[in-house]
mmCIF file of C-alpha atoms in Angstrom:
data_model
loop_
_atom_site.group_PDB
_atom_site.id
_atom_site.type_symbol
_atom_site.label_atom_id
_atom_site.label_comp_id
_atom_site.label_asym_id
_atom_site.label_seq_id
_atom_site.Cartn_x
_atom_site.Cartn_y
_atom_site.Cartn_z
ATOM 1 C CA MET A 1 108.310 -78.668 -63.886
ATOM 2 C CA GLU A 2 104.791 -80.120 -63.801
ATOM 3 C CA ILE A 3 104.821 -82.293 -60.694
ATOM 4 C CA PHE A 4 106.930 -81.582 -57.620
ATOM 5 C CA GLN A 5 108.395 -84.990 -56.778
ATOM 6 C CA VAL A 6 110.322 -86.717 -53.996
ATOM 7 C CA GLU A 7 113.585 -86.187 -55.873
ATOM 8 C CA HIS A 8 112.841 -82.447 -56.114
ATOM 9 C CA ALA A 9 112.080 -82.273 -52.414
ATOM 10 C CA ARG A 10 115.398 -83.971 -51.632
ATOM 11 C CA LYS A 11 117.306 -81.585 -53.912
ATOM 12 C CA TRP A 12 115.497 -78.652 -52.317
ATOM 13 C CA MET A 13 116.591 -79.656 -48.830
ATOM 14 C CA LYS A 14 120.144 -80.499 -49.967
ATOM 15 C CA ALA A 15 120.570 -77.094 -51.624
ATOM 16 C CA THR A 16 119.042 -75.317 -48.621
ATOM 17 C CA ASN A 17 121.355 -77.125 -46.243
ATOM 18 C CA GLU A 18 124.395 -76.163 -48.326
ATOM 19 C CA ARG A 19 123.352 -72.493 -48.377
ATOM 20 C CA ILE A 20 122.612 -72.435 -44.636
ATOM 21 C CA GLN A 21 125.970 -74.059 -43.788
ATOM 22 C CA GLU A 22 127.753 -71.560 -46.094
ATOM 23 C CA LYS A 23 125.894 -68.614 -44.571
ATOM 24 C CA LYS A 24 125.912 -69.761 -40.956
ATOM 25 C CA GLN A 25 128.220 -66.948 -39.865
ATOM 26 C CA GLU A 26 126.236 -64.299 -41.770
ATOM 27 C CA LEU A 27 122.949 -65.447 -40.185
ATOM 28 C CA THR A 28 124.554 -65.395 -36.764
ATOM 29 C CA GLU A 29 125.875 -61.867 -37.277
ATOM 30 C CA LEU A 30 122.486 -60.623 -38.464
ATOM 31 C CA ASP A 31 120.890 -62.169 -35.392
ATOM 32 C CA GLN A 32 123.556 -60.711 -33.087
ATOM 33 C CA ALA A 33 122.578 -57.257 -34.363
ATOM 34 C CA ILE A 34 118.891 -57.466 -33.434
ATOM 35 C CA GLY A 35 118.233 -60.820 -31.762
ATOM 36 C CA ASP A 36 119.855 -63.438 -29.568
ATOM 37 C CA GLY A 37 122.592 -64.390 -32.033
ATOM 38 C CA ASP A 38 121.796 -68.071 -32.398
ATOM 39 C CA HIS A 39 119.963 -68.211 -35.725
ATOM 40 C CA GLY A 40 122.952 -69.333 -37.807
ATOM 41 C CA ILE A 41 123.988 -72.030 -35.359
ATOM 42 C CA ASN A 42 120.419 -73.234 -34.847
ATOM 43 C CA MET A 43 119.573 -73.399 -38.547
ATOM 44 C CA ALA A 44 122.888 -75.056 -39.407
ATOM 45 C CA ARG A 45 122.300 -77.726 -36.755
ATOM 46 C CA GLY A 46 118.667 -78.225 -37.818
ATOM 47 C CA PHE A 47 119.337 -78.639 -41.532
ATOM 48 C CA ARG A 48 122.371 -80.854 -40.944
ATOM 49 C CA GLU A 49 120.071 -83.153 -38.953
ATOM 50 C CA VAL A 50 117.459 -82.932 -41.722
ATOM 51 C CA MET A 51 120.006 -84.224 -44.249
ATOM 52 C CA THR A 52 121.076 -87.050 -41.929
ATOM 53 C CA LYS A 53 117.421 -88.047 -41.564
ATOM 54 C CA LEU A 54 116.554 -87.825 -45.289
ATOM 55 C CA ASP A 55 119.710 -89.631 -46.423
ATOM 56 C CA GLY A 56 118.782 -92.614 -44.270
ATOM 57 C CA GLU A 57 115.226 -92.993 -45.603
ATOM 58 C CA THR A 58 113.420 -93.890 -48.803
ATOM 59 C CA TYR A 59 110.207 -92.045 -49.630
ATOM 60 C CA GLN A 60 107.193 -92.671 -51.814
ATOM 61 C CA HIS A 61 105.503 -89.299 -51.374
ATOM 62 C CA VAL A 62 106.689 -85.718 -51.058
ATOM 63 C CA ALA A 63 104.409 -85.443 -48.013
ATOM 64 C CA ASP A 64 106.558 -87.958 -46.123
ATOM 65 C CA VAL A 65 109.729 -86.007 -46.897
ATOM 66 C CA MET A 66 108.068 -82.790 -45.655
ATOM 67 C CA LYS A 67 106.944 -84.536 -42.470
ATOM 68 C CA ASP A 68 110.446 -85.741 -41.600
ATOM 69 C CA VAL A 69 111.814 -82.261 -42.305
ATOM 70 C CA ALA A 70 109.161 -80.783 -39.999
ATOM 71 C CA MET A 71 109.745 -83.162 -37.112
ATOM 72 C CA THR A 72 113.534 -82.818 -37.328
ATOM 73 C CA LEU A 73 113.460 -79.006 -37.394
ATOM 74 C CA MET A 74 110.980 -78.872 -34.506
ATOM 75 C CA SER A 75 113.130 -81.007 -32.260
ATOM 76 C CA LYS A 76 116.629 -79.905 -33.311
ATOM 77 C CA VAL A 77 116.585 -76.168 -33.989
ATOM 78 C CA GLY A 78 116.051 -74.857 -30.451
ATOM 79 C CA GLY A 79 115.152 -71.219 -31.138
ATOM 80 C CA ALA A 80 111.894 -69.750 -32.441
ATOM 81 C CA ALA A 81 112.852 -70.912 -35.929
ATOM 82 C CA GLY A 82 112.246 -74.539 -34.882
ATOM 83 C CA PRO A 83 108.518 -74.314 -34.190
ATOM 84 C CA LEU A 84 108.003 -71.825 -37.045
ATOM 85 C CA TYR A 85 109.796 -73.728 -39.826
ATOM 86 C CA GLY A 86 108.559 -76.988 -38.306
ATOM 87 C CA THR A 87 104.959 -75.810 -38.513
ATOM 88 C CA ALA A 88 105.429 -74.656 -42.121
ATOM 89 C CA PHE A 89 106.749 -78.030 -43.270
ATOM 90 C CA LEU A 90 104.154 -79.909 -41.250
ATOM 91 C CA LYS A 91 101.389 -77.950 -43.001
ATOM 92 C CA LEU A 92 102.984 -78.707 -46.399
ATOM 93 C CA SER A 93 103.077 -82.377 -45.448
ATOM 94 C CA MET A 94 99.424 -82.405 -44.393
ATOM 95 C CA ALA A 95 98.289 -80.632 -47.576
ATOM 96 C CA PHE A 96 100.316 -82.960 -49.846
ATOM 97 C CA LYS A 97 99.391 -86.173 -48.044
ATOM 98 C CA GLY A 98 99.255 -89.188 -50.389
ATOM 99 C CA GLN A 99 98.973 -87.078 -53.542
ATOM 100 C CA ASP A 100 101.058 -85.992 -56.504
ATOM 101 C CA VAL A 101 102.047 -82.401 -55.927
ATOM 102 C CA ASP A 102 101.007 -80.408 -58.990
ATOM 103 C CA TYR A 103 101.028 -76.599 -59.107
ATOM 104 C CA PRO A 104 97.577 -76.034 -57.549
ATOM 105 C CA LEU A 105 98.335 -78.461 -54.721
ATOM 106 C CA PHE A 106 101.744 -76.887 -54.096
ATOM 107 C CA THR A 107 100.064 -73.491 -53.860
ATOM 108 C CA LYS A 108 97.436 -74.914 -51.484
ATOM 109 C CA GLY A 109 100.228 -76.329 -49.311
ATOM 110 C CA MET A 110 101.898 -72.932 -49.212
ATOM 111 C CA GLU A 111 98.608 -71.270 -48.211
ATOM 112 C CA ASP A 112 98.316 -73.684 -45.283
ATOM 113 C CA ALA A 113 101.981 -73.240 -44.379
ATOM 114 C CA VAL A 114 101.750 -69.436 -44.278
ATOM 115 C CA ALA A 115 98.524 -69.581 -42.263
ATOM 116 C CA GLY A 116 100.207 -72.028 -39.860
ATOM 117 C CA VAL A 117 103.300 -69.875 -39.385
ATOM 118 C CA LYS A 118 101.171 -66.762 -38.800
ATOM 119 C CA GLN A 119 99.087 -68.597 -36.227
ATOM 120 C CA ARG A 120 102.106 -70.122 -34.458
ATOM 121 C CA GLY A 121 103.972 -66.817 -34.237
ATOM 122 C CA LYS A 122 100.834 -64.659 -33.802
ATOM 123 C CA SER A 123 102.311 -62.592 -36.595
ATOM 124 C CA GLU A 124 101.163 -60.803 -39.736
ATOM 125 C CA VAL A 125 102.938 -59.356 -42.763
ATOM 126 C CA GLY A 126 105.050 -56.262 -42.049
ATOM 127 C CA GLU A 127 106.331 -57.216 -38.587
ATOM 128 C CA LYS A 128 109.870 -57.992 -39.786
ATOM 129 C CA THR A 129 109.600 -61.760 -39.530
ATOM 130 C CA LEU A 130 109.901 -64.676 -41.925
ATOM 131 C CA VAL A 131 106.160 -64.256 -42.580
ATOM 132 C CA ASP A 132 107.119 -61.321 -44.849
ATOM 133 C CA VAL A 133 109.066 -63.586 -47.217
ATOM 134 C CA TRP A 134 106.695 -66.570 -47.063
ATOM 135 C CA SER A 135 103.631 -64.376 -47.721
ATOM 136 C CA ALA A 136 105.251 -62.615 -50.675
ATOM 137 C CA VAL A 137 106.186 -65.951 -52.274
ATOM 138 C CA LEU A 138 102.669 -67.282 -51.645
ATOM 139 C CA GLU A 139 101.066 -64.223 -53.221
ATOM 140 C CA LYS A 140 102.996 -64.718 -56.471
ATOM 141 C CA LEU A 141 102.177 -68.437 -56.490
ATOM 142 C CA GLN A 142 98.485 -67.553 -56.207
ATOM 143 C CA GLU A 143 98.691 -64.985 -59.022
ATOM 144 C CA ASN A 144 100.540 -67.348 -61.357
ATOM 145 C CA ASP A 145 99.492 -70.741 -62.805
ATOM 146 C CA HIS A 146 102.772 -72.619 -63.208
ATOM 147 C CA PHE A 147 106.072 -73.145 -61.373
ATOM 148 C CA ASP A 148 108.346 -70.169 -62.125
ATOM 149 C CA GLY A 149 111.762 -70.310 -60.488
ATOM 150 C CA SER A 150 112.901 -66.829 -61.537
ATOM 151 C CA LEU A 151 109.747 -65.202 -60.231
ATOM 152 C CA MET A 152 110.101 -67.041 -56.912
ATOM 153 C CA LEU A 153 113.740 -66.002 -56.561
ATOM 154 C CA ASP A 154 113.064 -62.322 -57.330
ATOM 155 C CA THR A 155 110.015 -62.222 -55.054
ATOM 156 C CA ALA A 156 111.774 -63.802 -52.085
ATOM 157 C CA LYS A 157 114.806 -61.551 -52.529
ATOM 158 C CA ALA A 158 112.759 -58.329 -52.685
ATOM 159 C CA ALA A 159 110.700 -59.325 -49.627
ATOM 160 C CA MET A 160 113.846 -60.235 -47.675
ATOM 161 C CA GLU A 161 115.517 -56.922 -48.555
ATOM 162 C CA ASN A 162 112.373 -55.031 -47.563
ATOM 163 C CA THR A 163 112.687 -56.228 -43.966
ATOM 164 C CA LYS A 164 115.708 -53.949 -43.575
ATOM 165 C CA GLU A 165 113.597 -50.800 -43.443
ATOM 166 C CA THR A 166 110.837 -52.305 -41.307
ATOM 167 C CA MET A 167 110.567 -51.910 -37.533
ATOM 168 C CA ALA A 168 110.216 -55.226 -35.740
ATOM 169 C CA THR A 169 107.025 -55.729 -33.754
ATOM 170 C CA LYS A 170 107.359 -59.507 -33.252
ATOM 171 C CA GLY A 171 110.177 -61.718 -32.050
ATOM 172 C CA ARG A 172 113.273 -60.868 -30.040
ATOM 173 C CA ALA A 173 114.020 -57.855 -32.286
ATOM 174 C CA ALA A 174 110.749 -56.196 -31.195
ATOM 175 C CA TYR A 175 112.386 -55.345 -27.848
ATOM 176 C CA LEU A 176 114.711 -53.000 -29.781
ATOM 177 C CA LYS A 177 111.822 -51.068 -31.381
ATOM 178 C CA GLU A 178 113.255 -48.324 -33.707
ATOM 179 C CA ARG A 179 116.764 -49.704 -33.310
ATOM 180 C CA SER A 180 115.697 -52.767 -35.309
ATOM 181 C CA ILE A 181 115.378 -50.551 -38.415
ATOM 182 C CA GLY A 182 118.356 -50.751 -40.759
ATOM 183 C CA HIS A 183 118.988 -54.453 -40.150
ATOM 184 C CA LEU A 184 117.772 -57.407 -42.200
ATOM 185 C CA ASP A 185 115.554 -59.881 -40.357
ATOM 186 C CA PRO A 186 117.598 -63.101 -39.946
ATOM 187 C CA GLY A 187 114.534 -65.344 -40.310
ATOM 188 C CA SER A 188 113.663 -63.644 -43.580
ATOM 189 C CA VAL A 189 117.222 -64.157 -44.796
ATOM 190 C CA SER A 190 117.167 -67.896 -43.986
ATOM 191 C CA SER A 191 113.740 -68.097 -45.650
ATOM 192 C CA PHE A 192 115.241 -66.419 -48.696
ATOM 193 C CA TYR A 193 117.900 -69.175 -48.867
ATOM 194 C CA LEU A 194 115.123 -71.752 -48.639
ATOM 195 C CA PHE A 195 113.175 -70.260 -51.565
ATOM 196 C CA GLU A 196 116.331 -69.468 -53.532
ATOM 197 C CA SER A 197 117.136 -73.187 -53.286
ATOM 198 C CA LEU A 198 113.605 -74.158 -54.311
ATOM 199 C CA ALA A 199 113.756 -71.728 -57.241
ATOM 200 C CA GLY A 200 116.972 -73.432 -58.371
ATOM 201 C CA VAL A 201 115.298 -76.854 -58.278
ATOM 202 C CA ILE A 202 112.325 -75.495 -60.243
ATOM 203 C CA ARG A 203 114.577 -73.866 -62.865
ATOM 204 C CA GLU A 204 116.548 -77.083 -63.264
ATOM 205 C CA GLY A 205 113.170 -78.680 -64.051
ATOM 206 C CA VAL A 206 113.148 -82.478 -64.334
ATOM 207 C CA MET B 1 96.637 -86.633 -2.491
ATOM 208 C CA ALA B 2 97.226 -85.761 -6.140
ATOM 209 C CA TYR B 3 98.132 -82.206 -7.098
ATOM 210 C CA ALA B 4 98.138 -80.279 -10.339
ATOM 211 C CA GLY B 5 101.725 -80.380 -11.616
ATOM 212 C CA ILE B 6 103.936 -77.599 -12.897
ATOM 213 C CA VAL B 7 106.431 -77.539 -15.766
ATOM 214 C CA LEU B 8 108.961 -74.719 -15.847
ATOM 215 C CA ILE B 9 110.094 -73.844 -19.388
ATOM 216 C CA SER B 10 113.051 -71.545 -19.917
ATOM 217 C CA HIS B 11 115.773 -70.949 -22.480
ATOM 218 C CA SER B 12 118.263 -71.730 -19.720
ATOM 219 C CA PRO B 13 118.519 -74.919 -17.618
ATOM 220 C CA LYS B 14 119.961 -72.826 -14.761
ATOM 221 C CA VAL B 15 116.950 -70.531 -14.670
ATOM 222 C CA VAL B 16 114.462 -73.341 -14.104
ATOM 223 C CA GLU B 17 116.684 -75.041 -11.529
ATOM 224 C CA GLY B 18 116.858 -71.797 -9.572
ATOM 225 C CA ILE B 19 113.112 -71.249 -9.675
ATOM 226 C CA LYS B 20 112.514 -74.804 -8.496
ATOM 227 C CA ASP B 21 114.821 -74.124 -5.514
ATOM 228 C CA ILE B 22 112.791 -71.031 -4.627
ATOM 229 C CA ILE B 23 109.507 -72.944 -4.785
ATOM 230 C CA ARG B 24 110.833 -75.964 -2.867
ATOM 231 C CA GLN B 25 111.655 -73.689 0.065
ATOM 232 C CA VAL B 26 107.914 -73.327 0.673
ATOM 233 C CA ASN B 27 106.370 -76.336 -1.014
ATOM 234 C CA GLN B 28 107.664 -79.909 -1.205
ATOM 235 C CA ASP B 29 104.484 -81.643 -2.393
ATOM 236 C CA VAL B 30 103.662 -80.316 -5.837
ATOM 237 C CA ALA B 31 105.417 -81.877 -8.830
ATOM 238 C CA ILE B 32 107.807 -79.319 -10.349
ATOM 239 C CA GLU B 33 109.376 -80.616 -13.552
ATOM 240 C CA LEU B 34 111.990 -78.791 -15.603
ATOM 241 C CA ALA B 35 112.287 -78.133 -19.327
ATOM 242 C CA GLY B 36 115.203 -75.718 -19.531
ATOM 243 C CA GLY B 37 117.465 -75.373 -22.559
ATOM 244 C CA THR B 38 117.761 -77.424 -25.727
ATOM 245 C CA ASP B 39 118.272 -81.205 -25.929
ATOM 246 C CA ASP B 40 122.001 -80.682 -25.432
ATOM 247 C CA ASN B 41 121.488 -78.057 -22.715
ATOM 248 C CA GLN B 42 122.332 -75.068 -24.874
ATOM 249 C CA ILE B 43 120.284 -71.860 -24.669
ATOM 250 C CA GLY B 44 116.891 -72.494 -26.286
ATOM 251 C CA THR B 45 113.861 -74.673 -25.705
ATOM 252 C CA SER B 46 113.027 -78.255 -26.633
ATOM 253 C CA ILE B 47 109.620 -79.648 -27.412
ATOM 254 C CA ASP B 48 110.852 -83.131 -26.424
ATOM 255 C CA LYS B 49 111.944 -81.874 -23.021
ATOM 256 C CA ILE B 50 108.590 -80.161 -22.514
ATOM 257 C CA LEU B 51 106.609 -83.276 -23.486
ATOM 258 C CA LYS B 52 108.668 -85.478 -21.159
ATOM 259 C CA ALA B 53 108.327 -82.992 -18.301
ATOM 260 C CA ILE B 54 104.544 -82.986 -18.767
ATOM 261 C CA GLU B 55 104.531 -86.802 -18.512
ATOM 262 C CA ARG B 56 106.468 -86.678 -15.249
ATOM 263 C CA ALA B 57 104.477 -83.814 -13.730
ATOM 264 C CA ASP B 58 100.988 -85.178 -14.429
ATOM 265 C CA GLU B 59 99.510 -87.014 -11.432
ATOM 266 C CA GLY B 60 96.114 -87.136 -13.135
ATOM 267 C CA LYS B 61 95.049 -83.604 -12.254
ATOM 268 C CA GLY B 62 96.722 -81.920 -15.176
ATOM 269 C CA VAL B 63 99.748 -79.665 -15.568
ATOM 270 C CA LEU B 64 100.444 -75.935 -15.799
ATOM 271 C CA LEU B 65 103.185 -74.801 -18.172
ATOM 272 C CA VAL B 66 105.054 -71.624 -17.258
ATOM 273 C CA TYR B 67 107.432 -70.152 -19.875
ATOM 274 C CA ASP B 68 109.904 -67.298 -20.361
ATOM 275 C CA LEU B 69 110.397 -65.912 -23.910
ATOM 276 C CA GLY B 70 109.128 -66.245 -27.508
ATOM 277 C CA SER B 71 110.042 -69.726 -28.689
ATOM 278 C CA ALA B 72 109.360 -71.186 -25.244
ATOM 279 C CA LYS B 73 105.710 -70.312 -25.720
ATOM 280 C CA MET B 74 105.587 -71.670 -29.258
ATOM 281 C CA ASN B 75 107.107 -74.964 -28.154
ATOM 282 C CA ALA B 76 104.741 -75.067 -25.160
ATOM 283 C CA GLU B 77 101.776 -74.579 -27.489
ATOM 284 C CA MET B 78 102.938 -77.381 -29.743
ATOM 285 C CA ALA B 79 103.424 -79.674 -26.752
ATOM 286 C CA VAL B 80 99.846 -78.962 -25.636
ATOM 287 C CA GLU B 81 98.632 -79.822 -29.150
ATOM 288 C CA MET B 82 100.716 -83.000 -29.309
ATOM 289 C CA THR B 83 100.037 -84.510 -25.888
ATOM 290 C CA ASP B 84 96.960 -86.698 -25.440
ATOM 291 C CA ARG B 85 96.693 -85.765 -21.752
ATOM 292 C CA GLU B 86 93.935 -83.506 -20.490
ATOM 293 C CA HIS B 87 94.080 -80.281 -18.478
ATOM 294 C CA ILE B 88 97.475 -79.242 -19.811
ATOM 295 C CA LYS B 89 97.435 -75.435 -19.853
ATOM 296 C CA ILE B 90 99.841 -72.576 -20.483
ATOM 297 C CA VAL B 91 100.174 -69.893 -17.816
ATOM 298 C CA GLU B 92 100.247 -66.280 -19.051
ATOM 299 C CA ALA B 93 102.242 -64.701 -16.235
ATOM 300 C CA PRO B 94 105.867 -63.789 -15.537
ATOM 301 C CA LEU B 95 107.881 -66.994 -15.145
ATOM 302 C CA ILE B 96 109.037 -66.763 -11.525
ATOM 303 C CA GLU B 97 105.979 -65.073 -10.030
ATOM 304 C CA GLY B 98 103.601 -67.184 -12.095
ATOM 305 C CA ALA B 99 105.317 -70.421 -11.140
ATOM 306 C CA TYR B 100 105.390 -69.414 -7.476
ATOM 307 C CA VAL B 101 101.701 -68.521 -7.305
ATOM 308 C CA ALA B 102 100.769 -71.614 -9.312
ATOM 309 C CA SER B 103 102.677 -73.903 -6.966
ATOM 310 C CA VAL B 104 101.097 -72.368 -3.860
ATOM 311 C CA GLU B 105 97.635 -72.764 -5.387
ATOM 312 C CA ALA B 106 98.378 -76.308 -6.560
ATOM 313 C CA GLY B 107 99.540 -77.146 -3.042
ATOM 314 C CA MET B 108 96.077 -76.173 -1.772
ATOM 315 C CA GLY B 109 94.640 -78.878 -4.018
ATOM 316 C CA LYS B 110 93.165 -76.516 -6.587
ATOM 317 C CA SER B 111 92.429 -77.629 -10.139
ATOM 318 C CA VAL B 112 94.292 -76.415 -13.204
ATOM 319 C CA ASP B 113 91.332 -74.239 -14.233
ATOM 320 C CA GLU B 114 91.035 -72.693 -10.752
ATOM 321 C CA ILE B 115 94.742 -71.899 -10.738
ATOM 322 C CA ILE B 116 94.568 -70.347 -14.217
ATOM 323 C CA ALA B 117 91.660 -68.152 -13.003
ATOM 324 C CA THR B 118 93.684 -66.995 -9.995
ATOM 325 C CA LEU B 119 96.694 -66.199 -12.177
ATOM 326 C CA GLU B 120 94.531 -64.186 -14.561
ATOM 327 C CA ARG B 121 93.357 -62.097 -11.635
ATOM 328 C CA GLU B 122 96.855 -61.665 -10.181
ATOM 329 C CA PHE B 123 98.767 -60.738 -13.348
#
C-alpha cells in the first residue's frame, strides 16, 4: 500500500465493527473484572452507528471518513471510550484534511491522535489504558518508512498483552490499584481489534 | 436579575435529578440544568446532552459544569471546547457539595470566576 484511501478507511471500519460485534461479550467481561462493565456494549453500539453513518455517505477524502467516525463515536459510545476514540479519529481527520494520505502523513496523523488521546485522558504510557497500544503502534510507524501490516499486528498484540501485568493508574480500574494486575485492559483490547483490522487492510494492499 | 447557571453531569439521570431536588429546597432562582446518562438514558454521559444543558442554563452570565466520574469530565471538556459561549467552566469539586456551594454562590449574583475561586478555596 502506498496511499491510504477512502476505500481502505471504509474497509478498516467495517472490519473493526465486525471484530467488536464478535468480541462484545469478551470486552464486557474484561471490563466487568476491573471497570464498570460497559465497554463491550458501548463499543458495539458506537461502531454499529459508525457503519450506519458511513454506509449512507459518499466520501472524497479519508479525512471526511475519519471525521464522521469521530463525531459518531463521541456522541454514541457513552463511556470514556467515546471521547477518547472520538478525539483520536478527530485528530486523524484534522491531520489528513484535503490531502492524499501517504505513509509520512499517516504517521503524522497518528502522532496527533496519540497526543490528543493522552491530553484528553491526562494519561501517559504504562498506566494500563489504550494509550499503551496506540503509543506502541505509533513508535513502530515512526521507526519504519512504509506500511507494514504484520509489524502493526505484532506490535499492537504485544502492547495489549503487556497491559495484563500493569497496575492501572488511570480510568475506572485505577480505583482497584493492585487488584487491577492480572487483567487485560479492555480499552487496549478494543484498540488491538482496531489495529488488527487496519493491519489486515494494509496486508490486503490495493 | 441574571444568574450564573449550573449544569449537573452524572453517569446516572437519577443522580442529577436528586441533586437538583436538594438544591431547589434552598434556591429556586438559579438555572439548574441536567445532563445525566447517555442519549437513551443508560448509564454514561452524553456530549449532546451537556451542550444542550449549557444552552438552557446560560442566561448570559456563563455556566458552571459539575461532574461525577472519568468520562463525565472528558465529555465536559469537549463541550467547553465545542461551545461558542463564554464563561463556561468546569468545577473541580465533589458533585453534590460542589453543585450546592456553586448554586448558593450563583444565587448571590456572583460571577462564574468568583464562584470558581470560592470552590477552589472550599475543596
